[in-house]
Amino acid sequence: MHKTRKHLLLSAAAAAFVAVASYAPRADAQEIQLTGPLAGAPAVRKLRLYREGRIDIEPSVSFTLLDEYRRTIIPGATLQYNVTDYLGVGVWGGYGVISLATDLTDQIDSTAARNSRTAPNVNHSGTDAASFAKGPSFADQTAKLTYFIAPQAQFAPFRGKLAIFQKFFVDTDLYVHGGLILVGVQERGSCGFEGKPACTDPKSFALESRTAVAPTFGLGLSFYTSNLLSFRLEYRAFPFSWNRPGFDQRGSGNNAKAPDNKVDGEDQTFKFNQMITLGVGISLPGQPKTSD
Amino acid sequence: MAQGKKGGKPATTPAAGAAAGGDIEIDDPNSQPGQPGAADPGAGGGGICDIDPSVCSKPADVAAAAKKTVHAEIYAVQQIYALRYHRFEVQPYWAFSLNDQFVSHNGPGLGINYYITNVLAVGINGNLYSGFNVDSDFNFQNRRATRVAVPLNEYQWGANLNFTYVPMYGKFAGFGDFIFHYDAYVVGGVGAISTRPIPVIDPDNRNFPYKPKIAFNAGLGLRIFFNRWFAADLELRDYIYNEQLESLSIGRTQKEQQDQSTWYGGNSLTNNVAAQLGVTIFFPFSWEYRLPK
């Protein structure tokens, strides 16, 4: 049934394509002149080289995206030296100063039952099955991202300008970046092992710190409003596994996908972590070079 | 439109007349008006002006030309690389869900636009979601761990009538060596989206049919041209509609549980933000500029 519908849609799309193509009147193209005084000339002359040989200092603020239990707002900065106009090396760092619970976290906190079934996964104030009751906020057991350090390289192959209504122009470049990232993670510590509290014990919900190492990559736009100042809009991905809700969710059963009354590294699940960054760049020295 | 106006060249200088003496010396480089040996335009004296007086300027013409207002204007972009005026645009794309961590609504789509002017188009687009909705694994993990269920919804299709406005265009240099052209546009419109709740509160009894809802949309797009009729296209589009959610309560009796009127809960204004990545093909493939470069 689905296949038939898809075939019909594809057929309709193909028919529309052919109809539009056959309607198109013949027209003559203007070809690019390959001879004359501009033949062999460079594509751009007197290009302001905003990057080459300059140091960028860029205070920024980043916002994590598609968060399940917590959103993080990260003030930070980038320090970068641009070896050429295309290639720079540097480091981005930041700290998750603001960590906000999502609506899902608030809903779980207000509605989740506190009983023997949820005791390993939702913190409570009880000491035995008869006295389970709402304890600390559910948000307190969810993992937090703290510090970020990302040594990285930045590659800016595309350079041009944006024009709006033919009135406002701003020099712009498009870049990609990649490197390694060290992320400070506070997540629920291990429990259910010898020497560790049982996972139903309220003490087992305490957060412990670790450092996650992950690849990081993304792309961004720089808008050069003057020789000294620029604005940046950047997307960054930094995928790694972590136990965001603090649940016992894996460790037994088929493919170890069922709970095992223990919380450890197996309960960390993969997340394609993402953030968006807004920054103000200061480039030194204040006067950029220009190309021939 | 840059080529919609005339370029601003100053008025042309009067052509040199014929040399004195009756011989026609049109190509004589030393034959300049006002110089000895050069003919005074309109003064007669033989040459081409005697043969055809209409081709020679008169003193009165030179004075009139000097008073003429000159539009010495250079346009930011002359002969726009990829004209859109009266062309069709076919946009196949793949949509990625950006703001729904519970159920992602990816899927193929197709847009067709017709440019009424060089910057304004009217068109339609459609999305196919059926078979491509992905219920995130963490929904199940969360339900099992906390016994709290989040109402979920899946999509079947979407169709929209849109207007597109292209206020920005220009070019980028790649490695300072080659140039490619781009434009950026805003798009908005109205249409319908067919959705239904995924039964998670009472999956034993509930089976929801798809229902179309009115959906508004707004977005931003960037097109990068590989040639004059083929481009890569990246668009961010927000489809806004009123979603009907599954009821969080379950009837006490089996009769109540199977009563469809008890299945639906509240409504929620929903933003489905999608990144639509695809290509654009313009028809006809080429055209003729009205004015020279």
PDB file of N, CA, C and O in Angstrom, chain A residues 43-97:
ATOM      1  N   ALA A  43      40.800  36.162  -9.718  1.00  0.00           N
ATOM      2  CA  ALA A  43      39.355  36.312  -9.492  1.00  0.00           C
ATOM      3  C   ALA A  43      39.057  37.536  -8.641  1.00  0.00           C
ATOM      4  O   ALA A  43      38.041  38.210  -8.823  1.00  0.00           O
ATOM      5  N   VAL A  44      39.921  37.820  -7.684  1.00  0.00           N
ATOM      6  CA  VAL A  44      39.703  38.963  -6.778  1.00  0.00           C
ATOM      7  C   VAL A  44      41.015  39.726  -6.649  1.00  0.00           C
ATOM      8  O   VAL A  44      42.068  39.124  -6.437  1.00  0.00           O
ATOM      9  N   ARG A  45      40.965  41.039  -6.771  1.00  0.00           N
ATOM     10  CA  ARG A  45      42.138  41.884  -6.538  1.00  0.00           C
ATOM     11  C   ARG A  45      41.924  42.697  -5.272  1.00  0.00           C
ATOM     12  O   ARG A  45      40.812  43.012  -4.917  1.00  0.00           O
ATOM     13  N   LYS A  46      43.009  43.060  -4.629  1.00  0.00           N
ATOM     14  CA  LYS A  46      42.970  43.913  -3.437  1.00  0.00           C
ATOM     15  C   LYS A  46      42.012  43.371  -2.381  1.00  0.00           C
ATOM     16  O   LYS A  46      41.226  44.109  -1.791  1.00  0.00           O
ATOM     17  N   LEU A  47      42.047  42.062  -2.197  1.00  0.00           N
ATOM     18  CA  LEU A  47      41.181  41.421  -1.197  1.00  0.00           C
ATOM     19  C   LEU A  47      41.729  41.705   0.196  1.00  0.00           C
ATOM     20  O   LEU A  47      42.926  41.518   0.449  1.00  0.00           O
ATOM     21  N   ARG A  48      40.891  42.172   1.074  1.00  0.00           N
ATOM     22  CA  ARG A  48      41.335  42.387   2.453  1.00  0.00           C
ATOM     23  C   ARG A  48      41.495  41.026   3.139  1.00  0.00           C
ATOM     24  O   ARG A  48      40.533  40.275   3.244  1.00  0.00           O
ATOM     25  N   LEU A  49      42.689  40.757   3.581  1.00  0.00           N
ATOM     26  CA  LEU A  49      42.990  39.455   4.194  1.00  0.00           C
ATOM     27  C   LEU A  49      42.767  39.584   5.699  1.00  0.00           C
ATOM     28  O   LEU A  49      43.686  39.889   6.455  1.00  0.00           O
ATOM     29  N   TYR A  50      41.517  39.357   6.100  1.00  0.00           N
ATOM     30  CA  TYR A  50      41.142  39.580   7.500  1.00  0.00           C
ATOM     31  C   TYR A  50      41.810  38.589   8.449  1.00  0.00           C
ATOM     32  O   TYR A  50      41.893  38.827   9.636  1.00  0.00           O
ATOM     33  N   ARG A  51      42.252  37.464   7.905  1.00  0.00           N
ATOM     34  CA  ARG A  51      42.773  36.422   8.797  1.00  0.00           C
ATOM     35  C   ARG A  51      44.301  36.334   8.793  1.00  0.00           C
ATOM     36  O   ARG A  51      44.893  36.170   9.854  1.00  0.00           O
ATOM     37  N   GLU A  52      44.913  36.390   7.611  1.00  0.00           N
ATOM     38  CA  GLU A  52      46.324  36.023   7.479  1.00  0.00           C
ATOM     39  C   GLU A  52      47.227  36.787   8.456  1.00  0.00           C
ATOM     40  O   GLU A  52      47.229  38.019   8.500  1.00  0.00           O
ATOM     41  N   GLY A  53      47.988  36.038   9.248  1.00  0.00           N
ATOM     42  CA  GLY A  53      48.957  36.618  10.167  1.00  0.00           C
ATOM     43  C   GLY A  53      48.347  37.346  11.357  1.00  0.00           C
ATOM     44  O   GLY A  53      49.056  38.049  12.083  1.00  0.00           O
ATOM     45  N   ARG A  54      47.069  37.161  11.604  1.00  0.00           N
ATOM     46  CA  ARG A  54      46.421  37.891  12.710  1.00  0.00           C
ATOM     47  C   ARG A  54      45.993  36.925  13.819  1.00  0.00           C
ATOM     48  O   ARG A  54      45.762  35.736  13.585  1.00  0.00           O
ATOM     49  N   ILE A  55      45.869  37.479  14.993  1.00  0.00           N
ATOM     50  CA  ILE A  55      45.393  36.716  16.149  1.00  0.00           C
ATOM     51  C   ILE A  55      43.952  37.136  16.420  1.00  0.00           C
ATOM     52  O   ILE A  55      43.655  38.330  16.479  1.00  0.00           O
ATOM     53  N   ASP A  56      43.076  36.144  16.551  1.00  0.00           N
ATOM     54  CA  ASP A  56      41.665  36.426  16.864  1.00  0.00           C
ATOM     55  C   ASP A  56      41.399  36.125  18.333  1.00  0.00           C
ATOM     56  O   ASP A  56      41.748  35.049  18.827  1.00  0.00           O
ATOM     57  N   ILE A  57      40.805  37.089  19.006  1.00  0.00           N
ATOM     58  CA  ILE A  57      40.324  36.870  20.376  1.00  0.00           C
ATOM     59  C   ILE A  57      38.814  37.054  20.312  1.00  0.00           C
ATOM     60  O   ILE A  57      38.335  38.125  19.920  1.00  0.00           O
ATOM     61  N   GLU A  58      38.096  35.978  20.662  1.00  0.00           N
ATOM     62  CA  GLU A  58      36.652  36.030  20.411  1.00  0.00           C
ATOM     63  C   GLU A  58      35.838  35.595  21.622  1.00  0.00           C
ATOM     64  O   GLU A  58      35.616  34.405  21.856  1.00  0.00           O
ATOM     65  N   PRO A  59      35.354  36.523  22.424  1.00  0.00           N
ATOM     66  CA  PRO A  59      34.400  36.160  23.490  1.00  0.00           C
ATOM     67  C   PRO A  59      33.102  35.669  22.845  1.00  0.00           C
ATOM     68  O   PRO A  59      32.701  36.183  21.799  1.00  0.00           O
ATOM     69  N   SER A  60      32.471  34.691  23.478  1.00  0.00           N
ATOM     70  CA  SER A  60      31.281  34.109  22.839  1.00  0.00           C
ATOM     71  C   SER A  60      30.323  33.562  23.884  1.00  0.00           C
ATOM     72  O   SER A  60      30.666  33.420  25.057  1.00  0.00           O
ATOM     73  N   VAL A  61      29.143  33.242  23.426  1.00  0.00           N
ATOM     74  CA  VAL A  61      28.189  32.515  24.268  1.00  0.00           C
ATOM     75  C   VAL A  61      27.589  31.399  23.410  1.00  0.00           C
ATOM     76  O   VAL A  61      27.251  31.620  22.252  1.00  0.00           O
ATOM     77  N   SER A  62      27.501  30.198  24.005  1.00  0.00           N
ATOM     78  CA  SER A  62      27.019  29.026  23.268  1.00  0.00           C
ATOM     79  C   SER A  62      25.773  28.460  23.940  1.00  0.00           C
ATOM     80  O   SER A  62      25.625  28.539  25.162  1.00  0.00           O
ATOM     81  N   PHE A  63      24.920  27.869  23.118  1.00  0.00           N
ATOM     82  CA  PHE A  63      23.665  27.287  23.605  1.00  0.00           C
ATOM     83  C   PHE A  63      23.567  25.858  23.083  1.00  0.00           C
ATOM     84  O   PHE A  63      23.655  25.646  21.869  1.00  0.00           O
ATOM     85  N   THR A  64      23.376  24.886  23.969  1.00  0.00           N
ATOM     86  CA  THR A  64      23.229  23.502  23.509  1.00  0.00           C
ATOM     87  C   THR A  64      21.858  23.324  22.855  1.00  0.00           C
ATOM     88  O   THR A  64      20.904  24.051  23.156  1.00  0.00           O
ATOM     89  N   LEU A  65      21.769  22.348  21.934  1.00  0.00           N
ATOM     90  CA  LEU A  65      20.548  22.138  21.151  1.00  0.00           C
ATOM     91  C   LEU A  65      19.993  20.729  21.391  1.00  0.00           C
ATOM     92  O   LEU A  65      20.747  19.806  21.679  1.00  0.00           O
ATOM     93  N   LEU A  66      18.709  20.589  21.213  1.00  0.00           N
ATOM     94  CA  LEU A  66      18.000  19.298  21.280  1.00  0.00           C
ATOM     95  C   LEU A  66      18.308  18.531  22.569  1.00  0.00           C
ATOM     96  O   LEU A  66      18.580  17.330  22.553  1.00  0.00           O
ATOM     97  N   ASP A  67      18.250  19.252  23.667  1.00  0.00           N
ATOM     98  CA  ASP A  67      18.544  18.633  24.961  1.00  0.00           C
ATOM     99  C   ASP A  67      17.325  17.888  25.483  1.00  0.00           C
ATOM    100  O   ASP A  67      16.191  18.324  25.321  1.00  0.00           O
ATOM    101  N   GLU A  68      17.590  16.774  26.139  1.00  0.00           N
ATOM    102  CA  GLU A  68      16.491  15.966  26.677  1.00  0.00           C
ATOM    103  C   GLU A  68      16.132  16.395  28.097  1.00  0.00           C
ATOM    104  O   GLU A  68      14.956  16.548  28.435  1.00  0.00           O
ATOM    105  N   TYR A  69      17.152  16.563  28.941  1.00  0.00           N
ATOM    106  CA  TYR A  69      16.871  16.820  30.358  1.00  0.00           C
ATOM    107  C   TYR A  69      17.421  18.165  30.858  1.00  0.00           C
ATOM    108  O   TYR A  69      16.915  18.711  31.823  1.00  0.00           O
ATOM    109  N   ARG A  70      18.488  18.671  30.209  1.00  0.00           N
ATOM    110  CA  ARG A  70      19.098  19.934  30.646  1.00  0.00           C
ATOM    111  C   ARG A  70      19.601  20.731  29.467  1.00  0.00           C
ATOM    112  O   ARG A  70      20.182  20.164  28.545  1.00  0.00           O
ATOM    113  N   ARG A  71      19.396  22.039  29.537  1.00  0.00           N
ATOM    114  CA  ARG A  71      19.992  22.939  28.541  1.00  0.00           C
ATOM    115  C   ARG A  71      21.147  23.656  29.207  1.00  0.00           C
ATOM    116  O   ARG A  71      21.043  24.063  30.361  1.00  0.00           O
ATOM    117  N   THR A  72      22.218  23.856  28.434  1.00  0.00           N
ATOM    118  CA  THR A  72      23.406  24.499  28.997  1.00  0.00           C
ATOM    119  C   THR A  72      23.736  25.756  28.201  1.00  0.00           C
ATOM    120  O   THR A  72      23.720  25.740  26.963  1.00  0.00           O
ATOM    121  N   ILE A  73      24.008  26.834  28.912  1.00  0.00           N
ATOM    122  CA  ILE A  73      24.450  28.081  28.292  1.00  0.00           C
ATOM    123  C   ILE A  73      25.899  28.305  28.718  1.00  0.00           C
ATOM    124  O   ILE A  73      26.206  28.280  29.918  1.00  0.00           O
ATOM    125  N   ILE A  74      26.761  28.491  27.722  1.00  0.00           N
ATOM    126  CA  ILE A  74      28.210  28.429  27.974  1.00  0.00           C
ATOM    127  C   ILE A  74      28.901  29.726  27.541  1.00  0.00           C
ATOM    128  O   ILE A  74      29.173  29.917  26.346  1.00  0.00           O
ATOM    129  N   PRO A  75      29.205  30.631  28.456  1.00  0.00           N
ATOM    130  CA  PRO A  75      30.089  31.740  28.101  1.00  0.00           C
ATOM    131  C   PRO A  75      31.489  31.184  27.846  1.00  0.00           C
ATOM    132  O   PRO A  75      31.924  30.253  28.536  1.00  0.00           O
ATOM    133  N   GLY A  76      32.175  31.711  26.857  1.00  0.00           N
ATOM    134  CA  GLY A  76      33.497  31.173  26.529  1.00  0.00           C
ATOM    135  C   GLY A  76      34.273  32.133  25.653  1.00  0.00           C
ATOM    136  O   GLY A  76      33.888  33.296  25.486  1.00  0.00           O
ATOM    137  N   ALA A  77      35.370  31.637  25.113  1.00  0.00           N
ATOM    138  CA  ALA A  77      36.200  32.466  24.230  1.00  0.00           C
ATOM    139  C   ALA A  77      37.048  31.575  23.339  1.00  0.00           C
ATOM    140  O   ALA A  77      37.368  30.434  23.699  1.00  0.00           O
ATOM    141  N   THR A  78      37.401  32.117  22.184  1.00  0.00           N
ATOM    142  CA  THR A  78      38.317  31.438  21.261  1.00  0.00           C
ATOM    143  C   THR A  78      39.580  32.284  21.142  1.00  0.00           C
ATOM    144  O   THR A  78      39.502  33.514  21.043  1.00  0.00           O
ATOM    145  N   LEU A  79      40.716  31.621  21.171  1.00  0.00           N
ATOM    146  CA  LEU A  79      41.992  32.285  20.893  1.00  0.00           C
ATOM    147  C   LEU A  79      42.578  31.549  19.696  1.00  0.00           C
ATOM    148  O   LEU A  79      42.765  30.329  19.746  1.00  0.00           O
ATOM    149  N   GLN A  80      42.863  32.289  18.629  1.00  0.00           N
ATOM    150  CA  GLN A  80      43.281  31.609  17.395  1.00  0.00           C
ATOM    151  C   GLN A  80      44.340  32.415  16.671  1.00  0.00           C
ATOM    152  O   GLN A  80      44.258  33.645  16.592  1.00  0.00           O
ATOM    153  N   TYR A  81      45.323  31.708  16.122  1.00  0.00           N
ATOM    154  CA  TYR A  81      46.306  32.349  15.240  1.00  0.00           C
ATOM    155  C   TYR A  81      46.066  31.844  13.824  1.00  0.00           C
ATOM    156  O   TYR A  81      45.971  30.640  13.588  1.00  0.00           O
ATOM    157  N   ASN A  82      45.955  32.785  12.895  1.00  0.00           N
ATOM    158  CA  ASN A  82      45.674  32.424  11.507  1.00  0.00           C
ATOM    159  C   ASN A  82      46.981  32.391  10.714  1.00  0.00           C
ATOM    160  O   ASN A  82      47.566  33.438  10.428  1.00  0.00           O
ATOM    161  N   VAL A  83      47.393  31.193  10.383  1.00  0.00           N
ATOM    162  CA  VAL A  83      48.661  30.998   9.675  1.00  0.00           C
ATOM    163  C   VAL A  83      48.550  31.588   8.273  1.00  0.00           C
ATOM    164  O   VAL A  83      49.438  32.298   7.803  1.00  0.00           O
ATOM    165  N   THR A  84      47.480  31.300   7.581  1.00  0.00           N
ATOM    166  CA  THR A  84      47.195  31.899   6.274  1.00  0.00           C
ATOM    167  C   THR A  84      45.773  32.441   6.335  1.00  0.00           C
ATOM    168  O   THR A  84      45.109  32.355   7.374  1.00  0.00           O
ATOM    169  N   ASP A  85      45.307  32.968   5.199  1.00  0.00           N
ATOM    170  CA  ASP A  85      43.926  33.457   5.195  1.00  0.00           C
ATOM    171  C   ASP A  85      42.925  32.308   5.202  1.00  0.00           C
ATOM    172  O   ASP A  85      41.745  32.505   5.452  1.00  0.00           O
ATOM    173  N   TYR A  86      43.411  31.097   4.917  1.00  0.00           N
ATOM    174  CA  TYR A  86      42.506  29.947   4.873  1.00  0.00           C
ATOM    175  C   TYR A  86      42.577  29.088   6.133  1.00  0.00           C
ATOM    176  O   TYR A  86      41.626  28.377   6.444  1.00  0.00           O
ATOM    177  N   LEU A  87      43.728  29.117   6.819  1.00  0.00           N
ATOM    178  CA  LEU A  87      43.960  28.147   7.887  1.00  0.00           C
ATOM    179  C   LEU A  87      44.352  28.830   9.191  1.00  0.00           C
ATOM    180  O   LEU A  87      45.266  29.665   9.210  1.00  0.00           O
ATOM    181  N   GLY A  88      43.662  28.460  10.258  1.00  0.00           N
ATOM    182  CA  GLY A  88      43.990  28.973  11.582  1.00  0.00           C
ATOM    183  C   GLY A  88      44.019  27.841  12.587  1.00  0.00           C
ATOM    184  O   GLY A  88      43.346  26.817  12.406  1.00  0.00           O
ATOM    185  N   VAL A  89      44.820  27.994  13.633  1.00  0.00           N
ATOM    186  CA  VAL A  89      44.836  27.010  14.717  1.00  0.00           C
ATOM    187  C   VAL A  89      44.592  27.752  16.021  1.00  0.00           C
ATOM    188  O   VAL A  89      45.042  28.891  16.189  1.00  0.00           O
ATOM    189  N   GLY A  90      43.867  27.101  16.917  1.00  0.00           N
ATOM    190  CA  GLY A  90      43.559  27.789  18.159  1.00  0.00           C
ATOM    191  C   GLY A  90      42.841  26.885  19.130  1.00  0.00           C
ATOM    192  O   GLY A  90      42.836  25.648  18.980  1.00  0.00           O
ATOM    193  N   VAL A  91      42.234  27.495  20.111  1.00  0.00           N
ATOM    194  CA  VAL A  91      41.520  26.733  21.132  1.00  0.00           C
ATOM    195  C   VAL A  91      40.254  27.500  21.523  1.00  0.00           C
ATOM    196  O   VAL A  91      40.255  28.732  21.607  1.00  0.00           O
ATOM    197  N   TRP A  92      39.183  26.733  21.663  1.00  0.00           N
ATOM    198  CA  TRP A  92      37.947  27.311  22.195  1.00  0.00           C
ATOM    199  C   TRP A  92      37.723  26.716  23.576  1.00  0.00           C
ATOM    200  O   TRP A  92      37.915  25.514  23.788  1.00  0.00           O
ATOM    201  N   GLY A  93      37.339  27.555  24.511  1.00  0.00           N
ATOM    202  CA  GLY A  93      37.033  27.067  25.845  1.00  0.00           C
ATOM    203  C   GLY A  93      35.819  27.775  26.403  1.00  0.00           C
ATOM    204  O   GLY A  93      35.496  28.904  26.000  1.00  0.00           O
ATOM    205  N   GLY A  94      35.148  27.104  27.317  1.00  0.00           N
ATOM    206  CA  GLY A  94      33.963  27.717  27.924  1.00  0.00           C
ATOM    207  C   GLY A  94      33.555  26.967  29.171  1.00  0.00           C
ATOM    208  O   GLY A  94      34.096  25.883  29.473  1.00  0.00           O
ATOM    209  N   TYR A  95      32.615  27.537  29.900  1.00  0.00           N
ATOM    210  CA  TYR A  95      32.120  26.882  31.099  1.00  0.00           C
ATOM    211  C   TYR A  95      30.594  26.986  31.128  1.00  0.00           C
ATOM    212  O   TYR A  95      30.027  28.059  30.881  1.00  0.00           O
ATOM    213  N   GLY A  96      29.945  25.878  31.430  1.00  0.00           N
ATOM    214  CA  GLY A  96      28.481  25.847  31.468  1.00  0.00           C
ATOM    215  C   GLY A  96      27.944  26.518  32.722  1.00  0.00           C
ATOM    216  O   GLY A  96      27.568  25.853  33.685  1.00  0.00           O
ATOM    217  N   VAL A  97      27.925  27.834  32.681  1.00  0.00           N
ATOM    218  CA  VAL A  97      27.526  28.616  33.867  1.00  0.00           C
ATOM    219  C   VAL A  97      26.044  28.416  34.173  1.00  0.00           C
ATOM    220  O   VAL A  97      25.638  28.289  35.320  1.00  0.00           O
TER     221      VAL A  97
END
